[in-house]
Tab-separated table of C-alpha atoms and ligand atoms in Angstrom:
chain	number	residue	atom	x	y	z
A	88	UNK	CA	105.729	55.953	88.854
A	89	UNK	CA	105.232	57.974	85.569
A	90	UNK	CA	102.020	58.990	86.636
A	91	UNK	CA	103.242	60.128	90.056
A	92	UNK	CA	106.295	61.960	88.419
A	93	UNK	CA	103.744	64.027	86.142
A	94	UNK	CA	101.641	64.523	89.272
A	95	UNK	CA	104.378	66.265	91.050
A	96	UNK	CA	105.705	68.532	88.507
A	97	UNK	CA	101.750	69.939	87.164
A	98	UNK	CA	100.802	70.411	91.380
A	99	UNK	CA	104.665	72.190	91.748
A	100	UNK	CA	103.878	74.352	88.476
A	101	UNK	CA	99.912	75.267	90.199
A	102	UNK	CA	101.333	77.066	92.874
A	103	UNK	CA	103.711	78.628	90.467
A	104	UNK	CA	103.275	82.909	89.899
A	105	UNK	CA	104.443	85.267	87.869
A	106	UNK	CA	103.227	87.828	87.424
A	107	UNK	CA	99.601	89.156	88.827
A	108	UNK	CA	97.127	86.949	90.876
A	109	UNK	CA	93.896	87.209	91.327
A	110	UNK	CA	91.686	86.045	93.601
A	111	UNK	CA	88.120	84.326	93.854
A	112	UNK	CA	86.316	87.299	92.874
A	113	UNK	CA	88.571	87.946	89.605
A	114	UNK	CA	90.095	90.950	91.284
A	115	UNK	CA	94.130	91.340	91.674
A	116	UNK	CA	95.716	90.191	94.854
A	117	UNK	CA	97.137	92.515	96.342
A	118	UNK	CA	99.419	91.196	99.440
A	119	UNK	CA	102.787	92.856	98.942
A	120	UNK	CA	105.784	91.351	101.534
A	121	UNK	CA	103.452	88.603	101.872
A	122	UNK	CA	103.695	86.073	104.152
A	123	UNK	CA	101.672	82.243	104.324
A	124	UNK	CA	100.037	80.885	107.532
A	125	UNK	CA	99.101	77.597	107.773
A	126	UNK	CA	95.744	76.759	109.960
A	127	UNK	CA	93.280	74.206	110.276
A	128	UNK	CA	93.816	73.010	106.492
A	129	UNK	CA	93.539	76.735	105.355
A	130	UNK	CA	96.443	78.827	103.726
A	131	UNK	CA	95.876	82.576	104.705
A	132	UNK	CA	98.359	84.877	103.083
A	133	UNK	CA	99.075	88.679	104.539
A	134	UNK	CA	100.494	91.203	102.569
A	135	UNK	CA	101.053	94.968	102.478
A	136	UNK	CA	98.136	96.847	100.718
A	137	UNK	CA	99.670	98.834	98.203
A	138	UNK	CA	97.129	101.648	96.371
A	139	UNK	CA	97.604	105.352	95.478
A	140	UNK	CA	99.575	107.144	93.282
A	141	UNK	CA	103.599	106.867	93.664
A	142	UNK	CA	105.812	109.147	94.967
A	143	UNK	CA	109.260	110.066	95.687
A	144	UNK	CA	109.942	110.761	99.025
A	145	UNK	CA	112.137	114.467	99.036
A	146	UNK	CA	115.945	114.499	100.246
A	147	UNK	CA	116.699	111.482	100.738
A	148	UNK	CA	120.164	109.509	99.593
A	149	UNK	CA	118.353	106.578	97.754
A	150	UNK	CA	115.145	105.748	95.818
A	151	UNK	CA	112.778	106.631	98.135
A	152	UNK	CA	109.439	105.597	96.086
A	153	UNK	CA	105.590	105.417	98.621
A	154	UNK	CA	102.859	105.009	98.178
A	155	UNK	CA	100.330	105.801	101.209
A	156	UNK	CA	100.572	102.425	103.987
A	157	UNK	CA	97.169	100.711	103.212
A	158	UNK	CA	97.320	98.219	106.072
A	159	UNK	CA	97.650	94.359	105.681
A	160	UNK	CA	95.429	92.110	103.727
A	161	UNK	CA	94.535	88.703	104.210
A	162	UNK	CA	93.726	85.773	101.634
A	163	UNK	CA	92.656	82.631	102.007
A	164	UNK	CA	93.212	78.977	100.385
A	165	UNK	CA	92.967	75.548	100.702
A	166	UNK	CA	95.385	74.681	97.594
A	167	UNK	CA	97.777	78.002	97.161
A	168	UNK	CA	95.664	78.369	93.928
A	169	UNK	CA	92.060	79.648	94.279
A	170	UNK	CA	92.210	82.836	96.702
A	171	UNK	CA	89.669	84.130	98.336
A	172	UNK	CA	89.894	87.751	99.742
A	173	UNK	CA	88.732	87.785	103.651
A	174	UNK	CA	89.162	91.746	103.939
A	175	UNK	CA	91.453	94.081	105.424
A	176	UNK	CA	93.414	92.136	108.610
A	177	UNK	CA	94.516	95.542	110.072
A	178	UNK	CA	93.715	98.601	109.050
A	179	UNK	CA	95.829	101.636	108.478
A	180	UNK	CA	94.701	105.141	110.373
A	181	UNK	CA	94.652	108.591	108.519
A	182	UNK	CA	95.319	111.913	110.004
A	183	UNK	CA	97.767	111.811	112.332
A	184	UNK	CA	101.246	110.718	110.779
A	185	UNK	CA	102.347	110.073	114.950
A	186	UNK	CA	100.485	107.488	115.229
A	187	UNK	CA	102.029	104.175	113.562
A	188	UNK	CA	99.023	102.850	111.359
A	189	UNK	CA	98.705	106.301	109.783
A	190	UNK	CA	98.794	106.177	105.685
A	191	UNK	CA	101.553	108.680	105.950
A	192	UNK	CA	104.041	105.825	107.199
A	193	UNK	CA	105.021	102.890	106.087
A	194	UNK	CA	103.699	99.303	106.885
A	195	UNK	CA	105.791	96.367	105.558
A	196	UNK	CA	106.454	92.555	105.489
A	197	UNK	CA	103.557	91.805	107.957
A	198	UNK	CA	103.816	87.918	109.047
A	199	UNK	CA	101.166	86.132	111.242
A	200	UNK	CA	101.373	83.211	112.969
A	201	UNK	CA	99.222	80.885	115.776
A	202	UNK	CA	100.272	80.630	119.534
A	203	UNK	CA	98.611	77.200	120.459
A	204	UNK	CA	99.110	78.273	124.541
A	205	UNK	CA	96.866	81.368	124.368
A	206	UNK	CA	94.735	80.460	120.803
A	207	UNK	CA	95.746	83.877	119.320
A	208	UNK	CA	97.324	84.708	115.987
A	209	UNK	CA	99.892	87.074	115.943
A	210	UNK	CA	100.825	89.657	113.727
A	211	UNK	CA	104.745	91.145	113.544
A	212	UNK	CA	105.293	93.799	111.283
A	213	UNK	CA	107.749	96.698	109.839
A	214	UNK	CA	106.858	100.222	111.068
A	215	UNK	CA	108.952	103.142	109.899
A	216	UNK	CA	108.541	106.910	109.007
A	217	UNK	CA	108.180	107.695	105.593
A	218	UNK	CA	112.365	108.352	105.470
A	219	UNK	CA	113.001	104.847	106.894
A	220	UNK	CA	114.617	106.463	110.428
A	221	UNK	CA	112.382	105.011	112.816
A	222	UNK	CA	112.555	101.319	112.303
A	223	UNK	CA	110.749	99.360	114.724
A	224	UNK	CA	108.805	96.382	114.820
A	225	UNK	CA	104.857	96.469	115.409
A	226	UNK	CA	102.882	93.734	116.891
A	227	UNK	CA	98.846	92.776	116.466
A	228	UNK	CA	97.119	90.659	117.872
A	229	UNK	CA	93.459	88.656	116.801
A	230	UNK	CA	91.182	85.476	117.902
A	231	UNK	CA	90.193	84.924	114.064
A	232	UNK	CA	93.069	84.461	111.757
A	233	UNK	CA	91.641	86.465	109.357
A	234	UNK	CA	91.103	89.311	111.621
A	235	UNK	CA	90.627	92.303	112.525
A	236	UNK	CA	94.299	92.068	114.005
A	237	UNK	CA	94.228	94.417	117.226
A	238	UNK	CA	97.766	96.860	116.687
A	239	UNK	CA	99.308	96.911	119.911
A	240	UNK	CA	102.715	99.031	119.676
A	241	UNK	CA	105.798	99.002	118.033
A	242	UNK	CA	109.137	98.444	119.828
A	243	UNK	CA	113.412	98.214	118.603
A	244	UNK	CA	113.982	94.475	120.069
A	245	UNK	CA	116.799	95.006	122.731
A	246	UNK	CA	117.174	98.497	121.730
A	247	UNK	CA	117.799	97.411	117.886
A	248	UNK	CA	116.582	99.138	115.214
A	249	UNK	CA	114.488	96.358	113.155
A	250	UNK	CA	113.724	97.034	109.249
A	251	UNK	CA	112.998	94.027	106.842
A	252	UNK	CA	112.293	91.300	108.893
A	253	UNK	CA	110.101	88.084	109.180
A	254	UNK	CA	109.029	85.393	111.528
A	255	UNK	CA	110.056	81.543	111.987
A	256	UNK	CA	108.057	79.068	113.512
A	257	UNK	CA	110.270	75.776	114.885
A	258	UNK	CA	108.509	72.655	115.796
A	259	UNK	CA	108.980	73.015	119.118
A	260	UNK	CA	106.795	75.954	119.241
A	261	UNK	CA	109.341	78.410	119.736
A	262	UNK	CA	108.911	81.587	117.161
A	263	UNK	CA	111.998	84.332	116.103
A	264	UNK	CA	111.786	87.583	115.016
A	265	UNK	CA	115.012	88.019	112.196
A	266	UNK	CA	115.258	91.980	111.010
A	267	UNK	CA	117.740	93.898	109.210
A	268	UNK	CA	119.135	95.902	112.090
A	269	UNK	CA	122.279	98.408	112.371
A	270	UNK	CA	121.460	100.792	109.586
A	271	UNK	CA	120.985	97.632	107.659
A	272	UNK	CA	124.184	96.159	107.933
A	273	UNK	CA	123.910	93.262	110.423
A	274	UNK	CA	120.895	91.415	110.867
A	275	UNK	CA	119.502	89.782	114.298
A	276	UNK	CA	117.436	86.737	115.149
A	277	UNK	CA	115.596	87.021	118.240
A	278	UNK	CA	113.545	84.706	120.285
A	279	UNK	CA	109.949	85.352	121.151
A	280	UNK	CA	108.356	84.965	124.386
A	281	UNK	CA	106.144	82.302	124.479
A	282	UNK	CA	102.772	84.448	123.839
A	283	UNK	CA	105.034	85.266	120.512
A	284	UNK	CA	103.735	89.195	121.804
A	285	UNK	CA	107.078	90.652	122.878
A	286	UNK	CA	111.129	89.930	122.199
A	287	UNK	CA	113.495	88.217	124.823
A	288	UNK	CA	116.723	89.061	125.729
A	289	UNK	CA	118.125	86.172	123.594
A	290	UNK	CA	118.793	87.329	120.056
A	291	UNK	CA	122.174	86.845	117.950
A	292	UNK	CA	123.449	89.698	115.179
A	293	UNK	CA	124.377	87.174	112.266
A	294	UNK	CA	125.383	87.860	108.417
A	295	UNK	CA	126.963	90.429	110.274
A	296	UNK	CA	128.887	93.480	107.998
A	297	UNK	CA	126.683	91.684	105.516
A	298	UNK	CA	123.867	94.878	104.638
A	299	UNK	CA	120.968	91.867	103.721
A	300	UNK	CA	117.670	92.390	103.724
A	301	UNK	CA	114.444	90.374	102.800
A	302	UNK	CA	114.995	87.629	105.123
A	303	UNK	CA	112.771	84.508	104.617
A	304	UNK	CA	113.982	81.107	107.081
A	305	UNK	CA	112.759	77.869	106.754
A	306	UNK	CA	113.605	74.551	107.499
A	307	UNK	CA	114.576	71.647	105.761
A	308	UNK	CA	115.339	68.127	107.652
A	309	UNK	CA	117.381	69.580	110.897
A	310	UNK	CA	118.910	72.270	109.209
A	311	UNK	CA	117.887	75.872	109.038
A	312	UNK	CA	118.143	78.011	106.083
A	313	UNK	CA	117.794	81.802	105.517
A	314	UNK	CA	117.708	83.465	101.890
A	315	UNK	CA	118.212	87.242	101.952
A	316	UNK	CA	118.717	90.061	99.162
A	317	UNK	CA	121.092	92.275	98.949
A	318	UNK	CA	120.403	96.316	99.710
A	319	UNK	CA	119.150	98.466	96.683
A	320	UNK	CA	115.625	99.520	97.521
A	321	UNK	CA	113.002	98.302	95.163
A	322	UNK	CA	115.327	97.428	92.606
A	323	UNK	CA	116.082	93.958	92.288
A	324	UNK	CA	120.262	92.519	93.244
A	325	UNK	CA	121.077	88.948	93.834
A	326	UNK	CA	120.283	86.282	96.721
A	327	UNK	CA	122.418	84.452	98.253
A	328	UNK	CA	121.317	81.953	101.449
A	329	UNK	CA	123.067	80.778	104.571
A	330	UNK	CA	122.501	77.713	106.965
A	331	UNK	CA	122.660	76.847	110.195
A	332	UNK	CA	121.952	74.135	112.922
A	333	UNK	CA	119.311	76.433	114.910
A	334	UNK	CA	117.385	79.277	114.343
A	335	UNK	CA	119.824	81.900	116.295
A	336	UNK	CA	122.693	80.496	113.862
A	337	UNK	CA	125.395	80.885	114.005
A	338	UNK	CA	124.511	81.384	110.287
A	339	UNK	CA	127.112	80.313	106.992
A	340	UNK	CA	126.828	82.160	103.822
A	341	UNK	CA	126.772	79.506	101.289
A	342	UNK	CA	125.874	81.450	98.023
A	343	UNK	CA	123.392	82.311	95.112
A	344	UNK	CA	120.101	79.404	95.562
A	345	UNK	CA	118.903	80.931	92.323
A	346	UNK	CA	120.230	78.858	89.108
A	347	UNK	CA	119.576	80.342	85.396
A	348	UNK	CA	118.634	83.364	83.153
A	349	UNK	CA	118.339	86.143	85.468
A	350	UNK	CA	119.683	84.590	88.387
A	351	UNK	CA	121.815	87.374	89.195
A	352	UNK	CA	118.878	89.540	89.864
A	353	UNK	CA	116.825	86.845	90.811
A	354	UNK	CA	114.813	87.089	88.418
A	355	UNK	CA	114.241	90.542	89.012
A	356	UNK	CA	112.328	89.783	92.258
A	357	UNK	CA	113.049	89.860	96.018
A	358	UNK	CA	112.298	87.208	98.335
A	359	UNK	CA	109.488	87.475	101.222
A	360	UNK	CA	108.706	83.869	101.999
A	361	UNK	CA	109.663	80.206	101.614
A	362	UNK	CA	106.726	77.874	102.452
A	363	UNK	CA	106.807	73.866	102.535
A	364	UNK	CA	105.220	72.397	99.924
A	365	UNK	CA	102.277	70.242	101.065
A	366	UNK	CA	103.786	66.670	101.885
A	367	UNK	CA	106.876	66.930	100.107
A	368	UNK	CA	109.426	67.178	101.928
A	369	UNK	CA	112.657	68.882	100.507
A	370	UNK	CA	110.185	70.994	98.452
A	371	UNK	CA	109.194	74.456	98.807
A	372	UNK	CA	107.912	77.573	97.492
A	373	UNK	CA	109.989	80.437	96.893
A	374	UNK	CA	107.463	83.824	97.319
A	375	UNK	CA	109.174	87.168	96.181
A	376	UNK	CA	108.034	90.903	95.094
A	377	UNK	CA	108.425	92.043	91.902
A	378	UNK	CA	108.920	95.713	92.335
A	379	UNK	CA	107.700	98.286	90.245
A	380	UNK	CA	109.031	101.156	91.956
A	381	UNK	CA	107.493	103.974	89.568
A	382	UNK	CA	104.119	102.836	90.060
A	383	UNK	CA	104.011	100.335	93.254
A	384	UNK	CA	100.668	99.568	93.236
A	385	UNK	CA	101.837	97.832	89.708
A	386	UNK	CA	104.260	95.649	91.544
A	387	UNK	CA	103.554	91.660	91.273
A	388	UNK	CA	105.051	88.287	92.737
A	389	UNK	CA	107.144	85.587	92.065
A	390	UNK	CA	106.397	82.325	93.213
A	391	UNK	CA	108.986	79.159	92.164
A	392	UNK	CA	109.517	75.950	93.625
A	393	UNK	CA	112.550	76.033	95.640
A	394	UNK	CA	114.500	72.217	96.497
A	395	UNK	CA	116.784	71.484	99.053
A	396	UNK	CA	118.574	68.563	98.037
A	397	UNK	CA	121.901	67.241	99.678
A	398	UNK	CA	121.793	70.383	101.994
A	399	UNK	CA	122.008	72.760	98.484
A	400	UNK	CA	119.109	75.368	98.203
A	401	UNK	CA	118.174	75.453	94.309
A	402	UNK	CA	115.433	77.805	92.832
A	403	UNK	CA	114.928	77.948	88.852
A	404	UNK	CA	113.745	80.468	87.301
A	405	UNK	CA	113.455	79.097	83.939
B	691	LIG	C1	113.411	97.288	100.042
B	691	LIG	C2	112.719	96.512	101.131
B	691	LIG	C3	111.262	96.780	100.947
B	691	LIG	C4	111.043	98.281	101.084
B	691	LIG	C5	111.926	99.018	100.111
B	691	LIG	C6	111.842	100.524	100.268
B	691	LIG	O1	114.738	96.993	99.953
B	691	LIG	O2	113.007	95.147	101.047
B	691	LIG	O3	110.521	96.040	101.885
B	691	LIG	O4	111.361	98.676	102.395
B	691	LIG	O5	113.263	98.633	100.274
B	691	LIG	O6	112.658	101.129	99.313
C-alpha cells in the first residue's frame, strides 16, 4: 500500500509543469491554448504557435498585446512527459489579412478530436481579427492526427459570435462546442453534428451575465464540470467552476477549484484543459497559460493535478 501511495503521488508530480517544457529534441514547447487528444495509446497536444516580436494592437479599450498567428502545433506522447514535436498541424497563411489563416489574425485555443464514424480528426478553433470583432469559430479537418489539418471555414454557431472556446467529447460519442459568446458575457454549449464538422441547432447560453472565458469541461463519474476564468486579457483573475448533469447544463456556479498561495489568481495562470489522468479515476490534470503579455512568445504553462472528490473540484497550487 505504501509503495502504491508513493507510486501515485511521483507519476501525479511527472506530468506536473511549471514553467517551460521542452520537448524530445531539447527545444521549448511551444503549444499555447493547448489542448490533449487521446489516440491509439498516444497523447498529441495542439497549441497556438506563438513567435515574433510583441505588440500592442492601436485603439483599442483593453490590453490588446499580438504577436503574428503562427498556426497550431502538434506534440506527441505516450506518458505526458517525453514530447516529441510532429510539426506544424495547420499552417498559418501570409499576405492577405482576409483570409482567416493569415499571420495578421489571430488563431487561438485550437482543440482536436477523432470521429470514429468517418476516421477523421477534427480540428475547432478561435478565429478573430486582430481587434477581437470578428469572432468565429474555424474548423480543420485531417486523416493523420498529427496532420496537416485541412482549414475548412470559419462560422458564428447559430448566428453567435464564438471567442474562447473548447471541445468536449461524451462517451456516447457526442462532441460540444462551448465559446464565450455575447461580447463575452454569456457563454454557449452547442452540440456537434455527428461528423463533429459543423454546429446543430441545439446549443444552450449558460453562466449567463457571467463574462467567463477559458472554458475547459470534463467529466468526472456522471457529472459534468466546467472551469472558466474570469475576463482580463492576458492577465491572470480567479477560476471558479460549475457542474452539471449533461453537457448543455443547465450549469451551477459552485466556486474557486483552486486552494492555496495564489489561488486568487490561480496561480497566475489561465486554464485551457483538464485531461483524465491515466486510470485514475477522480484524477486529472489541470493545463493553463501562463501569460506573458509583454513578450508572448515568453509565455509558459501550468500543469497541476486537479481531484474531484465528493463532487468538489480541488487544484493545489502549492
Ligand atoms: C484572453 C484569452 C486568450 C486571448 C487573450 C487576448 O483572455 O483567454 O485566449 O484571447 O485574452 O487578450
Amino acid at each position: 500500500m505504501i509503495f502504491f501511495t508513493l507510486g501515485l503521488v511521483c507519476d501525479l508530480q511527472a506530468q506536473t509543469v511549471r514553467g517551460q517544457l521542452l520537448d524530445r529534441g531539447g527545444n521549448f514547447v511551444n503549444a499555447h491554448g493547448a489542448g490533449i487528444m487521446q489516440y491509439q495509446g498516444t497523447y498529441y497536444l495542439f497549441g497556438e504557435i506563438k513567435t515574433g516580436k510583441t505588440w500592442l494592437v492601436a485603439g483599442q479599450q483593453w490590453e490588446d498585446y499580438r504577436v503574428p498567428a503562427g498556426g497550431v502545433s502538434c506534440y506527441s506522447s505516450k506518458d505526458l512527459k517525453h514530447w516529441k514535436y510532429e510539426g506544424v498541424a495547420l499552417k498559418p497563411s501570409t499576405g492577405d489579412t482576409s483570409k482567416d489563416l493569415d499571420t495578421g489574425r489571430v488563431i487561438e485555443r485550437p482543440k482536436v478530436i477523432y470521429n470514429q464514424r468517418t476516421n477523421k480528426f477534427v480540428m475547432w478553433m478561435h478565429i478573430d481579427k486582430k481587434d477581437y470583432s470578428y469572432s468565429q469559430s474555424g474548423v480543420a479537418v485531417s486523416d493523420r492526427p498529427q496532420g496537416p489539418y485541412r482549414y475548412l471555414h470559419s462560422l458564428k454557431p447559430n448566428g453567435n459570435m464564438s471567442r474562447d472556446m473548447t471541445l468536449f467529447q461524451d462517451g456516447d460519442g457526442r462532441a460540444y462546442l462551448i465559446y464565450s459568446s455575447e461580447q463575452n458575457k454569456t457563454m454557449q454549449v452547442c452540440l456537434l453534428s455527428n461528423d463533429y464538422l459543423s454546429p446543430t441547432t441545439l446549443y444552450r447560453r449558460i453562466l449567463i451575465g457571467r463574462n467567463r472565458e477559458a472554458p475547459a469541461l470534463f467529466k468526472s463519474g456522471q457529472k459534468y464540470y466546467l472551469i472558466t476564468s474570469a475576463c482580463t486579457g492576458w492577465s491572470a483573475n480567479a477560476a471558479f467552476y460549475a457542474v452539471a448533469d449533461r453537457p448543455l447544463g443547465p450549469y451551477k456556479v459552485i466556486g474557486n477549484p483552486c486552494r492555496g498561495t495564489g489561488s486568487g489568481l490561480t496561480y497566475n495562470a489561465q486554464s485551457t484543459f483538464v485531461l483524465p489522468s491515466p486510470g485514475k479515476p477522480g484524477q486529472f490534470i489541470f493545463m493553463a497559460d501562463r501569460w506573458n503579455k509583454l513578450d508572448l512568445p515568453k509565455s509558459d504553462y501550468l500543469w497541476l493535478p486537479l481531484k474531484v472528490a465528493s463532487g468538489k473540484v480541488v487544484i493545489d497550487g502549492n
